[in-house]
Structures are given as structure tokens and as C-alpha cells.
mmCIF file of C-alpha atoms and ligand atoms in Angstrom:
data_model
loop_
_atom_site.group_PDB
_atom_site.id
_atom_site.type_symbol
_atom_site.label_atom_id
_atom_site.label_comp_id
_atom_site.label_asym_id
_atom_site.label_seq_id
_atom_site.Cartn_x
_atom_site.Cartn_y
_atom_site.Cartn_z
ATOM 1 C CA UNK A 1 93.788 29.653 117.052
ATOM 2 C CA UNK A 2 90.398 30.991 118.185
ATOM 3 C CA UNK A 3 90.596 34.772 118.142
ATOM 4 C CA UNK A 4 87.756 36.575 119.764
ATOM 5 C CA UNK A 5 86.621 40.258 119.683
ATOM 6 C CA UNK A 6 84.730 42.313 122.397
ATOM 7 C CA UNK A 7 84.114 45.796 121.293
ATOM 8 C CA UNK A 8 82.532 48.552 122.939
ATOM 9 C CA UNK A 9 83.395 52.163 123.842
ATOM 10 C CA UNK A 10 84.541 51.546 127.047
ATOM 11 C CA UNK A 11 83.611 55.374 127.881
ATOM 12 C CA UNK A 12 84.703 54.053 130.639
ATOM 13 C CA UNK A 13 85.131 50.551 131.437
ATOM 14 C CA UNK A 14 83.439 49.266 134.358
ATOM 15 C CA UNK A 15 83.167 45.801 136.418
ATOM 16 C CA UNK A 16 80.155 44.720 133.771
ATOM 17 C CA UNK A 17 82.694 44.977 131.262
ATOM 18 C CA UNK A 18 85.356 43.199 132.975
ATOM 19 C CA UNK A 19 83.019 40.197 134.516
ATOM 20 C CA UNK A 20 82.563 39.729 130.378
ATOM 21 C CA UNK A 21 85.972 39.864 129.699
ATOM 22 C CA UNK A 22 86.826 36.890 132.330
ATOM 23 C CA UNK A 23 84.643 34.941 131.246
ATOM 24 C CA UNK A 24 85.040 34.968 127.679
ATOM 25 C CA UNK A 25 89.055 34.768 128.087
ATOM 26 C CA UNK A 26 88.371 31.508 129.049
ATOM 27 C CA UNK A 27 86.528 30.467 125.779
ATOM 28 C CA UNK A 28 88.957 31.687 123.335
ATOM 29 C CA UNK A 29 92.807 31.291 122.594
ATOM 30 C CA UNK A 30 93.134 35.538 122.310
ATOM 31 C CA UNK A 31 90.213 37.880 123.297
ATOM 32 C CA UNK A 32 90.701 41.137 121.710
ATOM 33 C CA UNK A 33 89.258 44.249 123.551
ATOM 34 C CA UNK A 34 88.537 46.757 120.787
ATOM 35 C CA UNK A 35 87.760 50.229 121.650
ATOM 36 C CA UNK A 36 85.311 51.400 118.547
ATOM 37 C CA UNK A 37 83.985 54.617 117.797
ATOM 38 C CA UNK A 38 80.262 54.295 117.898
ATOM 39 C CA UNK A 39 78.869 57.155 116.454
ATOM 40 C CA UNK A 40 76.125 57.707 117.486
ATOM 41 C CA UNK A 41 78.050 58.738 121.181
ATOM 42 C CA UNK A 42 80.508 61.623 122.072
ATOM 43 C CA UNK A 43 83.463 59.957 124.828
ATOM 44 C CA UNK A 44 84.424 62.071 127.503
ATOM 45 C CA UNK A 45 87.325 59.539 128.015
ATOM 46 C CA UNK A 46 89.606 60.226 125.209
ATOM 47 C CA UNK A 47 90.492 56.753 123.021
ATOM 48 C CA UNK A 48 94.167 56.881 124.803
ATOM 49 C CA UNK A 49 92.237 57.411 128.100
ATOM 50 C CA UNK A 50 89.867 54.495 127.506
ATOM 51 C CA UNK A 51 92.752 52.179 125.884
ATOM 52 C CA UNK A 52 95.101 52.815 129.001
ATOM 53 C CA UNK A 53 92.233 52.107 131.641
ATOM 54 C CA UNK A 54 91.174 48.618 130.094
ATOM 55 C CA UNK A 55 94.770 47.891 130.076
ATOM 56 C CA UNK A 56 95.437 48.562 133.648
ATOM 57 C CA UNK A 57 92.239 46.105 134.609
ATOM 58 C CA UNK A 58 93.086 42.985 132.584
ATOM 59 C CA UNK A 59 97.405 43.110 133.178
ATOM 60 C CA UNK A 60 97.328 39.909 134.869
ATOM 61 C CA UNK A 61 94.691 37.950 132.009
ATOM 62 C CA UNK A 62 97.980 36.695 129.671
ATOM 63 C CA UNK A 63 95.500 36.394 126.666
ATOM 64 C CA UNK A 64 93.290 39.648 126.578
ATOM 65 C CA UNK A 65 94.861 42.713 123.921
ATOM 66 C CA UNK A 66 93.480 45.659 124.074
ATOM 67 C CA UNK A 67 93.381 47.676 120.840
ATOM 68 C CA UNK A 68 91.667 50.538 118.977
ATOM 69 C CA UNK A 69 90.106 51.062 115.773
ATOM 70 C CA UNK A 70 88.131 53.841 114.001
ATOM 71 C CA UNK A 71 86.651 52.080 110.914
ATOM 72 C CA UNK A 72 84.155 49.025 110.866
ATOM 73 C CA UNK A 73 83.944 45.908 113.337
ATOM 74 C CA UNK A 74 84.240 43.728 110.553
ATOM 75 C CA UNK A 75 87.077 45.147 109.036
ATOM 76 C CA UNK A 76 88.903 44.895 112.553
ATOM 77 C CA UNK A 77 87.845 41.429 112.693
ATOM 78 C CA UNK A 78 89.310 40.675 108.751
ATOM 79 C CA UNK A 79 92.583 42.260 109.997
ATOM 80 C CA UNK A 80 92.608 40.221 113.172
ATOM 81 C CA UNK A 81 91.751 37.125 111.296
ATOM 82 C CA UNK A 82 88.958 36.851 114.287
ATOM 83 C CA UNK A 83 85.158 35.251 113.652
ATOM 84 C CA UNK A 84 83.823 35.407 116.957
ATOM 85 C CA UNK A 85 82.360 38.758 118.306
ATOM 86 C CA UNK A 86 81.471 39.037 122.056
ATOM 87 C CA UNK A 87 78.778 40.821 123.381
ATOM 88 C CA UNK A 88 77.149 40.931 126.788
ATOM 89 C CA UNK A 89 73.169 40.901 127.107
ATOM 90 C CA UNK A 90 72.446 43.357 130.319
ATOM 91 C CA UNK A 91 68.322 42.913 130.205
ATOM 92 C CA UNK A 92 65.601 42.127 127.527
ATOM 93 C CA UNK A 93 66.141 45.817 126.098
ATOM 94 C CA UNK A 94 69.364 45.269 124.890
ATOM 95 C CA UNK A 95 68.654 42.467 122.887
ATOM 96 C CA UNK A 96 66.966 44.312 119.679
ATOM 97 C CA UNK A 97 69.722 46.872 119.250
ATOM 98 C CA UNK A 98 72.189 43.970 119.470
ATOM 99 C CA UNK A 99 70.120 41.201 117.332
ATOM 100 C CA UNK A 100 70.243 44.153 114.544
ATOM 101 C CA UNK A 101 74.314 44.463 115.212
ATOM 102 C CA UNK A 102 74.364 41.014 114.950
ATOM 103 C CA UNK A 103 72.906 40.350 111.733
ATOM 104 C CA UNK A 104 74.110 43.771 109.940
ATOM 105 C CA UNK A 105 77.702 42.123 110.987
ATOM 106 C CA UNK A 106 77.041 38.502 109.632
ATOM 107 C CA UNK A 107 75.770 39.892 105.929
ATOM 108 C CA UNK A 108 78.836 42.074 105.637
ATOM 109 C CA UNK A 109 81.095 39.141 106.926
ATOM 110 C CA UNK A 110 79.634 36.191 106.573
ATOM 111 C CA UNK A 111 82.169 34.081 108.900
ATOM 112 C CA UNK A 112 81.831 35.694 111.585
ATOM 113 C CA UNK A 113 79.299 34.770 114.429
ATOM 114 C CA UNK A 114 78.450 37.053 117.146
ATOM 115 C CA UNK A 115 78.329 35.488 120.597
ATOM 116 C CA UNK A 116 76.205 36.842 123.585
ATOM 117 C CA UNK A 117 77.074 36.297 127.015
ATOM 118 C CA UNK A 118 74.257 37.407 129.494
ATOM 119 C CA UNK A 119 75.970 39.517 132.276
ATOM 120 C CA UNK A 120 76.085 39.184 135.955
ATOM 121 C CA UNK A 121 72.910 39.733 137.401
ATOM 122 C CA UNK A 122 75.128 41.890 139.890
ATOM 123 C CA UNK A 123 76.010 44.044 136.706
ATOM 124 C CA UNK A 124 73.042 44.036 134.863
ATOM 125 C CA UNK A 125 72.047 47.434 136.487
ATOM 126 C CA UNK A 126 75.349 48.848 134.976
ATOM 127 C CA UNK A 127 76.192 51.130 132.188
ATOM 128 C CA UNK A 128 79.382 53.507 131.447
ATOM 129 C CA UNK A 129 76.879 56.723 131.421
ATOM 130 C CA UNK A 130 75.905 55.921 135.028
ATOM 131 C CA UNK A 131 79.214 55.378 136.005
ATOM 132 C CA UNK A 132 80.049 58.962 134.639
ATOM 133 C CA UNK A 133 77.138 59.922 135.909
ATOM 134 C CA UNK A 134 77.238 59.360 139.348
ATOM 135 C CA UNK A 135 81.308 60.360 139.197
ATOM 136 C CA UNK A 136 80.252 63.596 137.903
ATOM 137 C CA UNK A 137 78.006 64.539 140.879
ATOM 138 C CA UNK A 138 80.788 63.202 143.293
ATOM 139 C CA UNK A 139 78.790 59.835 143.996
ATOM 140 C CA UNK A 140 80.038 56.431 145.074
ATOM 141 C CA UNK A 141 81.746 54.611 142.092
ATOM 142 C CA UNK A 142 83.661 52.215 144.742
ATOM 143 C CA UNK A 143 81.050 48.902 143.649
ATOM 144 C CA UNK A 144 80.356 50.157 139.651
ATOM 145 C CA UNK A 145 84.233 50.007 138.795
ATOM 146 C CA UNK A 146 87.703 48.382 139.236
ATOM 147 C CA UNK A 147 89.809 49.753 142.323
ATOM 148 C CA UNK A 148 92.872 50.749 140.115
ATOM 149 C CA UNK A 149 91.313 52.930 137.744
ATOM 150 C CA UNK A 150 88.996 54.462 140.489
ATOM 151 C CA UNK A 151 91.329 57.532 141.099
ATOM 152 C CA UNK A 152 91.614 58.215 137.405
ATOM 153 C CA UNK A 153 87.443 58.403 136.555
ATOM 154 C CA UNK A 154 86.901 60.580 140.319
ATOM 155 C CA UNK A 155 89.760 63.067 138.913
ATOM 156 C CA UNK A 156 88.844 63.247 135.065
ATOM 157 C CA UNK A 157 84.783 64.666 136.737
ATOM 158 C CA UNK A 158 86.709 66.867 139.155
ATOM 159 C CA UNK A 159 88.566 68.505 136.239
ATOM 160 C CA UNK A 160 85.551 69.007 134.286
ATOM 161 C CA UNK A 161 82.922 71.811 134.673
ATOM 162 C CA UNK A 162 79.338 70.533 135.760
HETATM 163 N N1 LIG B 1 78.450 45.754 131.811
HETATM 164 C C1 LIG B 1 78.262 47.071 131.920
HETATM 165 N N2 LIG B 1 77.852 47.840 130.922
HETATM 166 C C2 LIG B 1 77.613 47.245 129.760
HETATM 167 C C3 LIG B 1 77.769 45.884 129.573
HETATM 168 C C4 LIG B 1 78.215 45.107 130.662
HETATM 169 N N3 LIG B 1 78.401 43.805 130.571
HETATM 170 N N4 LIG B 1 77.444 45.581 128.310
HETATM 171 C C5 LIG B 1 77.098 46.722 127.744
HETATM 172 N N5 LIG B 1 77.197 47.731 128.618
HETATM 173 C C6 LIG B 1 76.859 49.133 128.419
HETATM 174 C C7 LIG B 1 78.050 49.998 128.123
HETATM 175 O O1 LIG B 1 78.628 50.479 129.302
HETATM 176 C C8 LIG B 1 77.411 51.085 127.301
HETATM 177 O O2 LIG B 1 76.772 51.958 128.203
HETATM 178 P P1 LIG B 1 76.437 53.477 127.844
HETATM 179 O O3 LIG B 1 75.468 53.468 126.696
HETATM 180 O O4 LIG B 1 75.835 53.966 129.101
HETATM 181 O O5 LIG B 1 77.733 54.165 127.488
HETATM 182 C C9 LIG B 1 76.371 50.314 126.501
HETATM 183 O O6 LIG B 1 76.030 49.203 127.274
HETATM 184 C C10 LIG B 1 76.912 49.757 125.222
HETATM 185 O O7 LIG B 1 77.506 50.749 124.505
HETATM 186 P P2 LIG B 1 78.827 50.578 123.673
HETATM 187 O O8 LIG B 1 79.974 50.126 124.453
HETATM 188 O O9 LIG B 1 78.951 51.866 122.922
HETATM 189 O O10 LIG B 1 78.525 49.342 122.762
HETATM 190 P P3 LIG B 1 77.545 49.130 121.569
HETATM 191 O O11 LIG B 1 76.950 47.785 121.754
HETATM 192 O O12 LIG B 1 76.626 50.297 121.368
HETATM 193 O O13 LIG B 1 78.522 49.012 120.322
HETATM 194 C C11 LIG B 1 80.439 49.521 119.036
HETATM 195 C C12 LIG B 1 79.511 49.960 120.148
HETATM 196 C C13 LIG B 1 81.609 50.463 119.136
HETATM 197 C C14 LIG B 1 80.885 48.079 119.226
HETATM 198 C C15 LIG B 1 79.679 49.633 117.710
HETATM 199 O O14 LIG B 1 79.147 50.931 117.597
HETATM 200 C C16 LIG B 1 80.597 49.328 116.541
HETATM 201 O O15 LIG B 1 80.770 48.182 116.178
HETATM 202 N N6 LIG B 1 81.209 50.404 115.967
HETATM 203 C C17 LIG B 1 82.116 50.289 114.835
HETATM 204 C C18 LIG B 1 81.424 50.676 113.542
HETATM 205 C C19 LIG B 1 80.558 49.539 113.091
HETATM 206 O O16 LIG B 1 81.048 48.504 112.693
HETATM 207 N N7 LIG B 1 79.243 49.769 113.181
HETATM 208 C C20 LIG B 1 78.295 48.726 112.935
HETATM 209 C C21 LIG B 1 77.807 48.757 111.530
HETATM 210 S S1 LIG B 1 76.684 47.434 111.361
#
């Protein structure tokens, strides 16, 4: 069985995220959706918050989990028993941050292969901080995320101080 891993915060997910997670659904027997800490971030969406959103977007995809994990990728991946980690490629200035992923991942585990999938070019403009961004100010989110979880990013801004 081919077991697949996309991590990411997810802080929160958006339609970039879930044009990736189509497509790669298709490649793999099980695509796991792994919300990570990254550390170098602070979430406004709490790790239940994130979890819950994903799962409301991909309900009808029969072999996408969604699951959390504080510790390392690879260690996630070892549990899993998965080898293949999805990424998406937005533009050219993602691609050093995510070569250096990449290859940190492969020496500590050398099975596993990281994957890049080069996003929409409708999404390639996209990122979770302008998505909170633009919420925060009251923008228009209605083309930047899915419909169902709308409501929930528009309230989480209104009950926060700007
Ligand atoms: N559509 C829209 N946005 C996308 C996107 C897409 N297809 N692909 C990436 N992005 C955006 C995200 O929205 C996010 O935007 P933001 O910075 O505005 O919030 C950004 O690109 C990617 O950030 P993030 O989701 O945090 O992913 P990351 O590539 O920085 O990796 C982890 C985060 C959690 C996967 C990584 O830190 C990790 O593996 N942590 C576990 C600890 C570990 O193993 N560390 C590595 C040691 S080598």
C-alpha cells in the first residue's frame, strides 16, 4: 500500500492546499494530511481548529486522514509506515527552503522521497497568512478558501482584537 504524507500547518487551510490534496489522492493508496508544528510560526488556529477544518474540506475524498503530530516528519512517517512526502511548489522562492526540507528529511530517513507537486497557477498567489490577513481586516476570503469553512475563519478574526 502506498501511503503518502502532506504536512503543513494548515494555519488555515485554503483552496492551494486542497487543489494539492486532490491531486495527490489520486497518486497514492492513503494520503495522510499531517498538521505539524513548525516552529519557527505561532497558529492563530488552534491544532483542534486546524484538524477539524481540513476535515470538513476533504469528507467526501474516501482516502485522505487527517492527523496531528508534534515531533519530527520523519518520525510521523516511521509510525505511518509512509515514504512519500508531498509538497506543493507555489513559485521559484519556495523551492530553496523546500530543497533544504527535502534533503534534511532523506539523511534522517533514508527511504523516504519527498515529492513536489507545482500548484495551480490559480493558487500560486496563495498563502495561509494572506488568508488571515485579509480575514482580519474584514476582506473578501470567498475565492482564497473552501465555502464550508468560510464562516468559521470570518468569525475566529471577528473574535479577535486587531
Ligand atoms: N497553496 C496555498 N498555500 C500554500 C501552498 C499551496 N499549495 N503550499 C504552501 N503554501 C503556503 C502555506 O499556506 C504556508 O503559508 P504561510 O507561511 O503564509 O502560513 C506556507 O506556504 C508553508 O508553510 P507551512 O504549512 O508551515 O509548511 P512548511 O513547508 O513551512 O513546513 C512543516 C511546515 C510543519 C511541514 C515543517 O515545519 C515540519 O516538517 N515540521 C515538523 C518538524 C520537522 O520535522 N522539521 C524538519 C526538520 S528537517
Amino acid at each position: 500500500m502506498k501511503i503518502c504524507v502532506y504536512p503543513g500547518s494548515f494555519d488555515p487551510v485554503t483552496n492551494g492546499h486542497l487543489d494539492i490534496i486532490h491531486r495527490a489522492s489520486r497518486l497514492c493508496d492513503k494520503l495522510i494530511v499531517a498538521v505539524l508544528v513548525n516552529s519557527s510560526k505561532t497558529p492563530v488556529f488552534t491544532l483542534d481548529e486546524r484538524v477539524e477544518l481540513i476535515k470538513r474540506v476533504v469528507k467526501d475524498l474516501p482516502n485522505v486522514e487527517i492527523e496531528s503530530f508534534s515531533g519530527l516528519l520523519i518520525d510521523f512517517m516511521r509510525r505511518k509506515k509512509a515514504t512519500v512526502i508531498i509538497k506543493g511548489l507555489r513559485a521559484v522562492s519556495d523551492f530553496e527552503y523546500e530543497l533544504q526540507m527535502a534533503l534534511l528529511n532523506k539523511t534522517l530517513y533514508p527511504a523516504v522521497e519527498t515529492l513536489f507537486m507545482m500548484t495551480s497557477i490559480s493558487y500560486s498567489y496563495l498563502s495561509s497568512s494572506s488568508v488571515r490577513e485579509i480575514a482580519k481586516h474584514g476582506g473578501n476570503i470567498d475565492e482564497l478558501v473552501p465555502e464550508c469553512i468560510k464562516e468559521d475563519i470570518v468569525k475566529k478574526f471577528k473574535a479577535q482584537p486587531v
